[in-house]
Amino acid sequence: MCGIVGYIGHREAYPIIIEGLKRLEYRGYDSAGIALFDGTDLKVSKTKGKVVDLENRVATEISTNAKLGIGHTRWATHGVPNDINAHPHYSNSGNLVIIHNGIIENYDALKKELTARGYTFKSDTDTEVLINLIEDVKLKENVKLGKAVQIALNQVIGAYSIAVFDKNKPDEIVIARLGSPLAVGIGDNEFFIASDASPFIEYTKNAVYLEDEEMAILRVNKDIKIRKIKDDTLVDPYVQELQMNLEQIEKGGYEHFMLKEIHEQPNAIKDTYRGRLLVKDGIIRMSGIDDNIEKFLNANRIIVVACGTSWHAGLVAEYIFEDLARIPVEVEYASEFRYRNPVITPNDIVIAISQSGETADTLAAIKLAKANGAFVFGVCNVVGSSIARETNAGAYTHAGPEIGVASTKAFTTQITVLTLIALKLAKAKGSISNSDYRYHLQELELIPDKVSKALKSDEHIKAVADIYKNARNCLYLGRGYNFPVALEGALKLKEISYIHAEGYPAAEMKHGPIALIDEQMPVIVIATKKGHYEKVVSNIQEIKSRKGKIIGIVTEGDINVKELADHIIEVPETLEPLSPLLTTIPLQLLSYHIAVMLGKNVDQPRNLAKSVTVE
Ligand code: F6R
């Protein structure tokens, strides 16, 4: 995790870097730092806390016209969050300065070697070891910075994206990447560096994304030079035009990004199916599937790999693929899959789901699946991300940037893409009747309006949130398609409000969790019509007899649950496979309001980061 930003060119570096760090704070926010160099003076400022704390400190410590600078926002791996462990770090001579995102796994062995040669370390970080290794190589081999970085990185095991400069060489920054993302904005005789393109979007639309095991030297008034770290071969830079705009990455009048992103879902879902869902023609157009249709139709099974909320979207996909397309599906936590010697055959299709496209465990699971001959299909939101590039084919969710750390619109747009794929395969296999297929397409097209309607319950949900905001525990129950939604609802509550919450299949409650139920326990039950409605109503009765407080998520006009529950929240009616797209909405809002009422930092919950690029 961690966010890195850098600039070299003719503009004042400080505002670019500090604003850039704010946009990257979703990647980590336990400490931040900046180094600015005007060719003579090097100014470094670091602090525990958020970028705004750094900004306050810089205002009193630094005044500079530096045209070169690097900055970092940290999610601690080695060493507690404090001023000393915050980046940038420098070498013992004080000449080399580095920012780093990733983990150097063999840092301990390297540190021992360097210590034996007289190097000393101020921080507990692996990054300070790396910058001293680079310095050691530079001095021992008498080479320039670029070469020293290259030689040092060949001794390193782990993951990194780094930016390094040398006080004696004020016109260049050296960057490198393995396993952590790094984008370079190409301006007019200037370069921007960042973990994603958001920090430089208002300055240039031209970007190069470094691939793994590549490094580059960025020199003012020179073209970017990219080389392979291993064998020094030159690589042609592939300059992409960015589609992102500034408005998408600002709050647009909402108090939090999370709330903005919850309310963006009607449009985000439309953007996901735009150009793909052609209801009148009865066609779903997805080139990633069309080009590989035989592989999908002949697949033994689909294995979904993902983490967190994306894993929950994978569970919804399991229901819909098996139900409609009759293809067996297994859903795996990527972190387990990659280490448990799974049976993978060339007839398996692996679907990797990831909002960021950078999750380290998902990326590793993909590499394992590919090495075993499986065809890997990616469902990602971030265009050009590592997972999007590593997979054999894929479909973007087109949700737009998701900045709130708690995933919301990424989840519903992932489900939308997966539903499109399932319907397309069901049609191709003949496992769905023509009329059912058409009906699903029509209903899917109506979902954005129904999400808008579900969002209208906001005030009512806020009132419910007020009643339960001090609960210590919460139970979320759902069956069938809505079991994964129960898991997702519980995850949303715990990650932003720090209230303990668990999601369960409603019927499983009686095998243990029912013991927790008393008059203090709010139980959120998804009890929409169709599916297993009657069974869920029986489960509600079981909770009621144990005096649990029941919040029912029900279909508009429901009477039965209304009689039993303490509160109901209505969502519009739809087909059962599409219901997660609606039932998720009130659960997102409920978590949001509880967290706000408790005074929690909704967009940046403690200990979390948006993009988990460490295992
Ligand atoms: C929860 C959340 C995380 C992510 C998980 C995977 O709200 O955001 O659980 O879903 O870290 O991230 P991606 O989808 O980027 O691979």
XYZ file of C-alpha atoms and ligand atoms in Angstrom:
631
model
C 0.000 0.000 0.000
C 1.228 3.593 0.534
C 0.914 6.330 -2.042
C 3.856 7.944 -3.763
C 4.027 11.178 -5.744
C 6.906 12.960 -7.459
C 7.555 15.842 -9.796
C 10.474 17.110 -11.833
C 10.177 19.989 -14.298
C 9.637 23.743 -14.406
C 6.714 24.161 -11.958
C 6.801 24.575 -8.211
C 6.803 20.991 -6.965
C 5.235 21.483 -3.518
C 1.572 22.131 -4.462
C 1.590 19.299 -6.988
C 2.923 16.875 -4.413
C 0.781 17.895 -1.456
C -2.446 17.870 -3.506
C -1.368 14.596 -5.098
C -0.826 13.029 -1.677
C -4.331 14.036 -0.650
C -5.715 12.178 -3.656
C -3.649 9.119 -2.818
C -4.536 9.063 0.859
C -6.927 6.196 0.170
C -3.764 4.063 -0.133
C -2.593 4.720 3.415
C -2.832 7.499 5.928
C -0.839 6.781 9.053
C 2.050 9.135 8.257
C 3.202 11.359 5.433
C 6.320 13.113 4.247
C 7.819 15.213 1.513
C 11.304 16.059 0.175
C 11.842 19.170 -1.941
C 15.094 20.020 -3.669
C 15.873 23.326 -5.370
C 19.307 22.298 -6.622
C 21.080 23.524 -3.511
C 18.908 23.027 -0.473
C 17.128 19.780 0.403
C 14.103 20.247 2.644
C 12.456 17.220 4.168
C 9.381 17.226 6.353
C 7.674 14.140 7.795
C 4.989 13.510 10.325
C 2.838 10.849 11.889
C -0.766 11.431 10.873
C -2.491 12.546 7.736
C -1.456 14.662 4.772
C -3.217 17.639 6.337
C -0.873 17.302 9.358
C 2.064 17.302 6.965
C 0.665 20.385 5.265
C 0.429 22.198 8.616
C 3.965 21.238 9.500
C 5.370 22.190 6.095
C 3.783 25.632 6.392
C 6.099 26.386 9.307
C 9.133 24.360 8.220
C 9.516 24.724 4.497
C 9.376 27.540 2.061
C 10.790 26.589 -1.287
C 10.633 27.101 -4.984
C 11.901 23.608 -5.575
C 11.127 22.187 -9.003
C 11.940 18.651 -7.873
C 10.098 16.858 -5.113
C 8.824 13.519 -3.876
C 6.114 12.738 -1.321
C 4.665 9.732 0.436
C 1.563 8.745 2.390
C 2.144 5.607 4.401
C 0.358 2.445 5.455
C 2.817 0.947 7.917
C 4.374 -2.444 7.245
C 7.823 -2.315 8.902
C 7.927 -0.051 11.935
C 5.114 1.729 13.766
C 3.656 4.915 12.277
C 5.802 7.764 13.615
C 7.804 10.710 12.280
C 11.022 8.718 11.958
C 9.530 5.797 10.059
C 7.633 8.131 7.717
C 9.093 8.495 4.208
C 11.153 9.944 2.516
C 14.250 8.204 3.833
C 17.832 9.082 3.048
C 21.136 7.302 2.754
C 23.875 7.666 5.377
C 25.678 10.337 3.310
C 22.440 12.311 3.130
C 22.775 12.482 -0.660
C 20.214 9.901 -1.797
C 16.525 10.291 -1.002
C 13.815 7.653 -1.562
C 10.087 7.027 -1.294
C 8.860 3.439 -1.458
C 5.594 1.555 -1.701
C 5.876 -2.189 -1.044
C 7.886 -4.571 1.115
C 11.525 -5.621 0.911
C 11.294 -9.157 2.236
C 15.040 -9.772 2.648
C 15.615 -6.424 4.345
C 16.832 -8.027 7.549
C 19.689 -9.898 5.860
C 20.602 -6.808 3.829
C 20.520 -4.652 6.955
C 22.904 -7.001 8.757
C 25.364 -6.875 5.845
C 25.199 -3.100 5.650
C 25.531 -2.723 9.421
C 28.646 -4.894 9.308
C 30.068 -2.421 6.794
C 29.405 0.514 9.089
C 25.986 1.755 7.928
C 23.642 3.014 10.613
C 19.847 3.242 10.558
C 17.534 5.739 12.173
C 14.221 4.071 11.366
C 12.810 0.542 11.581
C 11.879 0.530 7.900
C 12.915 -1.739 5.057
C 13.046 1.393 2.884
C 15.990 2.901 4.740
C 17.822 -0.376 4.141
C 17.108 -0.124 0.423
C 18.390 3.440 0.042
C 21.598 2.533 1.859
C 22.010 -0.537 -0.303
C 21.725 1.733 -3.347
C 24.315 4.085 -1.863
C 26.617 1.199 -1.026
C 26.436 -0.114 -4.603
C 26.947 3.389 -6.021
C 30.110 3.930 -4.009
C 31.521 0.427 -4.326
C 30.947 0.108 -8.067
C 31.516 3.804 -8.798
C 28.380 3.999 -10.969
C 25.677 6.585 -11.583
C 22.394 6.560 -9.647
C 20.377 4.704 -12.318
C 22.894 1.869 -12.490
C 23.184 1.700 -8.703
C 19.396 1.401 -8.379
C 19.384 -1.365 -10.962
C 22.155 -3.395 -9.312
C 20.612 -2.947 -5.859
C 17.148 -3.996 -7.015
C 18.598 -7.189 -8.424
C 19.623 -8.084 -4.857
C 16.212 -7.367 -3.429
C 13.365 -9.834 -2.821
C 9.923 -8.303 -2.433
C 7.675 -5.711 -3.969
C 8.275 -2.066 -4.654
C 7.539 1.043 -6.528
C 10.209 3.603 -5.738
C 11.365 7.078 -6.668
C 14.925 8.077 -5.820
C 17.019 11.167 -6.427
C 20.571 12.238 -5.723
C 21.353 15.683 -4.331
C 24.352 15.791 -6.646
C 22.155 15.245 -9.706
C 19.293 17.731 -9.386
C 17.903 17.134 -12.886
C 16.856 13.477 -12.574
C 14.619 11.076 -10.674
C 15.037 7.320 -10.964
C 11.919 5.178 -10.604
C 11.290 1.420 -10.594
C 8.454 -1.006 -10.102
C 7.865 -4.605 -9.099
C 4.459 -5.566 -7.790
C 3.301 -2.073 -6.786
C 1.818 0.348 -9.319
C 3.601 3.347 -10.780
C 2.284 5.820 -13.343
C 4.328 8.543 -15.038
C 2.577 11.633 -16.375
C 4.378 13.038 -19.381
C 4.077 16.822 -19.521
C 5.868 19.488 -21.461
C 9.516 19.004 -20.416
C 8.300 17.722 -17.078
C 7.383 14.425 -15.443
C 4.854 13.532 -12.779
C 5.130 10.289 -10.831
C 2.336 8.706 -8.817
C 0.851 5.433 -7.609
C -2.109 6.182 -9.868
C -2.796 8.955 -12.338
C -5.115 11.016 -10.110
C -2.404 13.405 -8.780
C -1.511 14.700 -12.239
C -4.790 14.575 -14.098
C -5.103 18.375 -14.381
C -1.570 18.713 -15.790
C -1.417 16.032 -18.469
C -3.569 13.334 -20.056
C -0.537 11.372 -21.276
C 0.678 8.615 -19.022
C 3.026 5.656 -19.106
C 2.408 2.824 -16.638
C 5.613 1.030 -15.722
C 5.365 -2.754 -15.943
C 6.785 -5.072 -13.298
C 10.587 -5.298 -13.360
C 10.944 -2.034 -15.224
C 12.770 1.113 -14.216
C 13.044 4.547 -15.783
C 15.232 7.592 -15.565
C 13.289 10.844 -15.769
C 15.441 13.792 -16.857
C 14.252 17.324 -17.506
C 14.217 18.099 -21.250
C 14.818 14.453 -22.163
C 12.468 11.654 -23.218
C 11.581 8.963 -20.694
C 13.980 5.979 -20.896
C 12.585 2.662 -19.661
C 14.757 -0.403 -19.059
C 14.278 -3.926 -17.743
C 15.768 -4.137 -14.268
C 17.073 -7.670 -14.834
C 18.942 -7.409 -18.113
C 19.045 -3.675 -18.941
C 17.168 -4.049 -22.256
C 15.447 -0.877 -23.441
C 11.624 -0.897 -23.573
C 9.524 1.324 -25.867
C 7.313 3.507 -23.665
C 3.614 2.989 -24.342
C 1.944 6.361 -23.815
C -1.754 6.074 -22.926
C -4.371 8.788 -23.021
C -6.116 9.069 -19.645
C -9.919 9.027 -19.566
C -10.266 10.248 -15.964
C -11.330 13.819 -15.212
C -10.945 16.052 -12.164
C -14.649 16.133 -11.282
C -14.666 12.363 -10.840
C -12.081 12.540 -8.100
C -13.634 15.395 -6.099
C -16.441 15.160 -3.523
C -18.974 17.114 -5.582
C -20.822 18.615 -2.601
C -21.116 15.395 -0.586
C -19.731 15.265 2.932
C -17.789 12.091 2.209
C -16.574 10.181 -0.837
C -18.409 7.124 0.451
C -21.754 8.942 0.388
C -21.012 10.372 -3.048
C -20.129 6.926 -4.338
C -23.255 5.352 -2.819
C -25.331 7.947 -4.660
C -23.382 7.471 -7.883
C -24.578 3.875 -8.166
C -27.516 4.456 -10.535
C -25.185 6.107 -13.042
C -22.294 3.766 -12.336
C -24.484 0.730 -13.086
C -25.689 2.413 -16.286
C -22.078 3.081 -17.270
C -21.308 -0.577 -16.622
C -23.946 -1.873 -19.006
C -23.793 0.996 -21.534
C -22.971 -0.352 -24.992
C -23.156 -3.912 -23.655
C -26.810 -4.420 -22.782
C -28.830 -4.039 -25.995
C -32.300 -4.848 -24.736
C -34.202 -4.206 -27.957
C -31.952 -6.531 -29.936
C -31.791 -9.068 -27.128
C -27.994 -8.919 -27.217
C -25.268 -8.633 -24.628
C -22.089 -7.407 -26.282
C -18.850 -8.086 -24.414
C -15.794 -8.587 -26.566
C -13.811 -10.285 -23.779
C -16.463 -13.029 -23.696
C -17.281 -13.065 -27.439
C -13.614 -13.582 -28.320
C -13.335 -16.507 -25.924
C -16.813 -17.945 -26.014
C -15.686 -21.521 -26.805
C -13.401 -21.521 -23.766
C -16.290 -20.439 -21.550
C -18.725 -22.931 -23.029
C -16.280 -25.823 -22.687
C -15.008 -24.901 -19.242
C -15.148 -27.583 -16.545
C -15.792 -24.960 -13.952
C -15.201 -21.340 -13.070
C -13.003 -20.474 -10.122
C -13.486 -16.951 -8.783
C -10.532 -15.426 -6.925
C -10.890 -12.152 -5.035
C -10.615 -10.480 -1.629
C -12.980 -8.577 0.661
C -15.952 -6.953 -0.999
C -14.866 -8.278 -4.396
C -15.001 -11.777 -2.925
C -18.592 -11.083 -1.891
C -19.368 -10.073 -5.483
C -17.809 -13.410 -6.468
C -20.233 -15.223 -4.148
C -23.167 -13.491 -5.831
C -21.656 -14.618 -9.152
C -21.596 -18.217 -7.913
C -25.359 -18.127 -7.429
C -26.061 -16.476 -10.750
C -23.662 -18.535 -12.895
C -24.882 -21.804 -11.459
C -28.529 -20.786 -11.468
C -28.715 -19.310 -14.966
C -25.733 -20.659 -16.931
C -25.437 -24.018 -15.146
C -21.655 -23.738 -14.884
C -20.092 -24.997 -11.634
C -18.416 -22.200 -9.720
C -15.998 -22.147 -6.800
C -15.261 -18.907 -5.012
C -11.879 -18.615 -3.341
C -10.186 -16.055 -1.152
C -7.175 -15.227 -3.309
C -4.929 -15.274 -0.234
C -5.880 -18.899 0.523
C -5.979 -20.094 -3.060
C -2.443 -18.932 -3.823
C -0.898 -20.924 -0.975
C -2.949 -24.089 -0.779
C -1.722 -25.999 -3.832
C -5.128 -25.916 -5.556
C -6.056 -28.276 -8.380
C -6.178 -26.116 -11.516
C -6.501 -27.515 -15.021
C -6.354 -25.940 -18.479
C -10.115 -26.498 -18.693
C -10.748 -24.194 -15.756
C -11.585 -20.550 -16.156
C -10.454 -18.278 -13.386
C -12.320 -15.009 -12.910
C -10.339 -12.498 -10.866
C -12.419 -9.679 -9.401
C -10.753 -6.514 -8.119
C -11.762 -2.879 -7.898
C -8.215 -1.557 -7.713
C -6.687 -4.186 -9.966
C -3.654 -4.075 -7.651
C -4.517 -6.434 -4.778
C -1.350 -8.452 -4.194
C -3.071 -11.728 -3.260
C -5.406 -11.609 -6.259
C -2.493 -10.853 -8.551
C -0.534 -13.796 -7.149
C -3.574 -16.094 -7.545
C -3.812 -15.045 -11.210
C -0.156 -15.820 -11.808
C -0.578 -19.248 -10.209
C -3.670 -20.006 -12.313
C -1.914 -18.933 -15.513
C 1.138 -21.001 -14.683
C -1.186 -24.025 -14.420
C -2.690 -23.359 -17.828
C -6.033 -21.842 -16.801
C -7.577 -19.041 -18.815
C -7.876 -15.977 -16.572
C -10.573 -13.353 -17.012
C -10.398 -10.085 -15.056
C -13.225 -7.943 -13.708
C -11.528 -4.693 -12.677
C -12.465 -1.089 -12.214
C -9.127 0.658 -12.585
C -8.202 0.834 -16.240
C -4.647 -0.243 -16.996
C -4.176 -1.729 -13.508
C -1.831 -4.659 -12.926
C -4.638 -7.240 -12.791
C -6.250 -5.843 -15.943
C -2.940 -6.274 -17.703
C -2.032 -9.642 -16.228
C -5.289 -11.411 -17.182
C -5.892 -13.089 -20.582
C -9.088 -11.115 -21.191
C -11.520 -9.123 -19.120
C -14.300 -6.619 -18.669
C -13.979 -3.293 -16.909
C -16.727 -2.238 -14.518
C -16.501 1.450 -15.576
C -17.636 2.585 -12.116
C -15.330 5.604 -12.190
C -12.765 6.251 -9.448
C -13.776 4.828 -6.071
C -11.988 6.822 -3.386
C -13.853 6.004 -0.157
C -11.991 3.098 1.397
C -15.223 1.164 1.967
C -16.199 -0.264 -1.377
C -19.731 0.556 -2.540
C -20.223 1.267 -6.240
C -17.416 -1.152 -7.080
C -19.518 -3.956 -5.557
C -22.728 -3.225 -7.439
C -20.933 -2.672 -10.747
C -18.969 -5.905 -10.316
C -22.276 -7.722 -9.818
C -23.629 -5.977 -12.921
C -20.722 -7.165 -15.089
C -20.923 -10.680 -13.680
C -24.688 -10.760 -14.308
C -24.130 -9.704 -17.927
C -21.582 -12.488 -18.364
C -23.833 -15.096 -16.738
C -26.784 -14.109 -18.935
C -24.642 -14.110 -22.060
C -23.319 -17.593 -21.304
C -26.766 -18.847 -20.321
C -28.092 -17.713 -23.716
C -25.160 -19.258 -25.582
C -25.592 -22.550 -23.696
C -29.364 -22.583 -24.048
C -29.742 -22.980 -20.281
C -32.238 -20.109 -20.137
C -35.430 -19.792 -22.164
C -35.646 -16.924 -24.660
C -38.450 -15.286 -22.748
C -36.626 -15.526 -19.426
C -33.485 -14.159 -21.016
C -35.346 -11.167 -22.460
C -37.084 -10.596 -19.142
C -33.747 -10.513 -17.307
C -32.342 -8.001 -19.813
C -35.373 -5.741 -19.392
C -35.228 -5.928 -15.631
C -31.492 -5.258 -15.568
C -32.039 -2.106 -17.583
C -34.514 -0.912 -14.922
C -32.094 -1.431 -12.037
C -30.521 2.088 -12.043
C -33.966 3.692 -11.548
C -34.770 1.207 -8.813
C -31.449 1.952 -7.089
C -32.394 5.652 -7.202
C -35.675 4.757 -5.551
C -33.922 2.693 -2.868
C -31.661 5.679 -2.164
C -34.741 7.759 -1.333
C -35.076 5.871 1.988
C -31.973 7.704 3.187
C -33.729 9.786 5.896
C -35.610 6.773 7.245
C -32.368 4.749 7.321
C -30.692 7.610 9.168
C -33.418 7.426 11.829
C -32.863 3.663 12.186
C -29.096 4.274 12.390
C -29.684 6.698 15.254
C -31.494 4.007 17.263
C -28.776 1.359 16.806
C -25.610 3.433 16.633
C -24.470 2.311 20.082
C -24.946 -1.410 19.470
C -21.852 -3.471 20.305
C -22.702 -6.309 17.931
C -24.918 -6.784 14.888
C -26.041 -9.819 12.970
C -26.805 -9.731 9.220
C -28.852 -12.558 7.744
C -29.805 -13.429 4.188
C -30.458 -16.525 2.099
C -29.629 -17.507 -1.468
C -28.585 -14.524 -3.555
C -28.806 -12.338 -0.483
C -26.484 -14.354 1.726
C -23.410 -12.629 0.175
C -25.220 -9.307 0.661
C -25.511 -10.098 4.382
C -21.740 -10.705 4.468
C -21.130 -7.445 2.637
C -23.484 -5.512 4.945
C -21.600 -6.808 7.993
C -18.233 -5.942 6.436
C -19.391 -2.392 5.678
C -20.513 -1.859 9.272
C -17.394 -3.225 10.928
C -14.881 -1.518 8.684
C -16.189 2.021 9.082
C -17.926 2.037 12.494
C -15.745 -0.592 14.275
C -18.907 -2.300 15.578
C -18.577 -6.051 15.580
C -20.865 -7.493 12.908
C -21.312 -10.913 11.372
C -23.075 -12.055 8.243
C -24.703 -15.484 8.125
C -26.977 -17.516 5.879
C -30.283 -17.008 7.697
C -30.899 -20.727 8.231
C -27.417 -21.266 9.630
C -28.273 -18.954 12.518
C -29.737 -21.787 14.540
C -26.420 -23.660 14.427
C -24.702 -21.196 16.726
C -25.266 -17.463 16.292
C -28.790 -17.709 17.708
C -27.103 -17.976 21.127
C -26.033 -14.347 20.752
C -29.536 -13.034 20.330
C -31.059 -11.047 23.181
C -32.936 -7.751 23.438
C -29.687 -5.839 22.810
C -28.911 -7.472 19.476
C -29.937 -5.773 16.226
C -30.470 -8.358 13.505
C -30.658 -7.075 9.952
C -32.551 -9.592 7.876
C -32.831 -9.443 4.103
C -36.316 -10.766 3.433
C -37.272 -9.754 -0.072
C -40.128 -11.503 -1.883
C -39.361 -14.511 -4.102
C -36.537 -16.887 -3.339
C -36.796 -18.195 0.161
C -39.135 -15.578 1.535
C -41.271 -17.872 3.696
C -38.204 -19.564 5.144
C -36.690 -16.202 6.036
C -39.955 -15.138 7.671
C -39.680 -18.253 9.868
C -36.119 -17.239 10.757
C -37.422 -13.798 11.709
C -39.953 -15.425 13.998
C -37.143 -17.354 15.684
C -35.290 -14.092 16.327
C -38.437 -12.417 17.591
C -39.090 -15.150 20.129
C -35.623 -14.452 21.540
C -36.350 -10.718 21.734
C -33.793 -9.692 19.095
C -34.357 -6.320 17.415
C -35.292 -6.908 13.800
C -34.547 -4.578 10.899
C -36.090 -6.125 7.788
C -34.937 -5.261 4.279
C -38.122 -6.024 2.370
C -39.790 -5.670 -0.990
C -42.053 -2.626 -1.363
C -45.532 -3.339 -0.002
C -44.471 -6.242 2.221
C -46.961 -6.988 5.006
C -45.703 -10.135 6.769
C -42.282 -8.914 7.832
C -43.711 -5.518 8.713
C -45.819 -7.190 11.390
C -42.858 -8.968 12.947
C -39.987 -6.523 12.544
C -39.097 -3.509 14.678
C -38.278 -1.562 11.497
C -38.516 -2.250 7.815
C -36.641 -0.667 4.945
C -38.228 -1.170 1.552
C -36.533 -1.736 -1.787
C -38.284 -1.985 -5.166
C -39.269 -5.388 -6.519
C -37.037 -7.097 -9.080
C -36.002 -10.552 -10.249
C -34.282 -12.575 -7.558
C -30.851 -12.749 -9.282
C -30.847 -8.957 -9.518
C -31.996 -8.357 -5.952
C -28.446 -7.948 -4.471
C -28.141 -4.770 -6.557
C -30.993 -3.280 -4.513
C -30.727 -4.892 -1.077
C -27.105 -3.730 -0.780
C -28.116 -0.064 -0.924
C -29.822 0.285 2.495
C -27.020 -1.680 4.140
C -24.426 0.741 2.742
C -26.446 3.734 3.973
C -27.046 2.199 7.391
C -23.301 1.657 7.933
C -22.503 5.103 6.606
C -24.907 6.909 8.946
C -23.893 4.885 12.011
C -20.214 5.621 11.361
C -20.888 9.349 10.852
C -22.979 9.486 14.040
C -20.155 7.811 15.947
C -17.738 10.426 14.626
C -15.603 7.929 12.701
C -13.500 8.814 9.707
C -15.743 7.210 7.116
C -13.506 7.642 4.083
C -10.339 6.593 5.866
C -11.155 3.984 8.509
C -8.350 3.050 10.877
C -5.846 0.363 9.835
C -7.274 0.070 6.336
C -6.130 1.100 2.881
C -7.965 1.097 -0.385
C -5.463 -0.834 -2.365
C -3.837 -3.763 -0.580
C -0.596 -4.293 -2.448
C 1.042 -6.304 0.324
C 0.147 -9.883 1.167
C -14.112 -3.372 1.693
C -13.021 -3.241 0.758
C -12.014 -4.336 0.689
C -11.679 -4.629 -0.782
C -10.537 -5.651 -0.873
C -10.236 -6.028 -2.304
O -14.976 -2.288 1.622
O -12.908 -2.263 0.081
O -12.472 -5.477 1.325
O -12.825 -5.100 -1.419
O -9.391 -5.106 -0.282
O -9.855 -4.929 -3.054
P -9.899 -4.941 -4.631
O -11.306 -5.072 -5.056
O -9.300 -3.628 -5.034
O -9.065 -6.115 -5.072
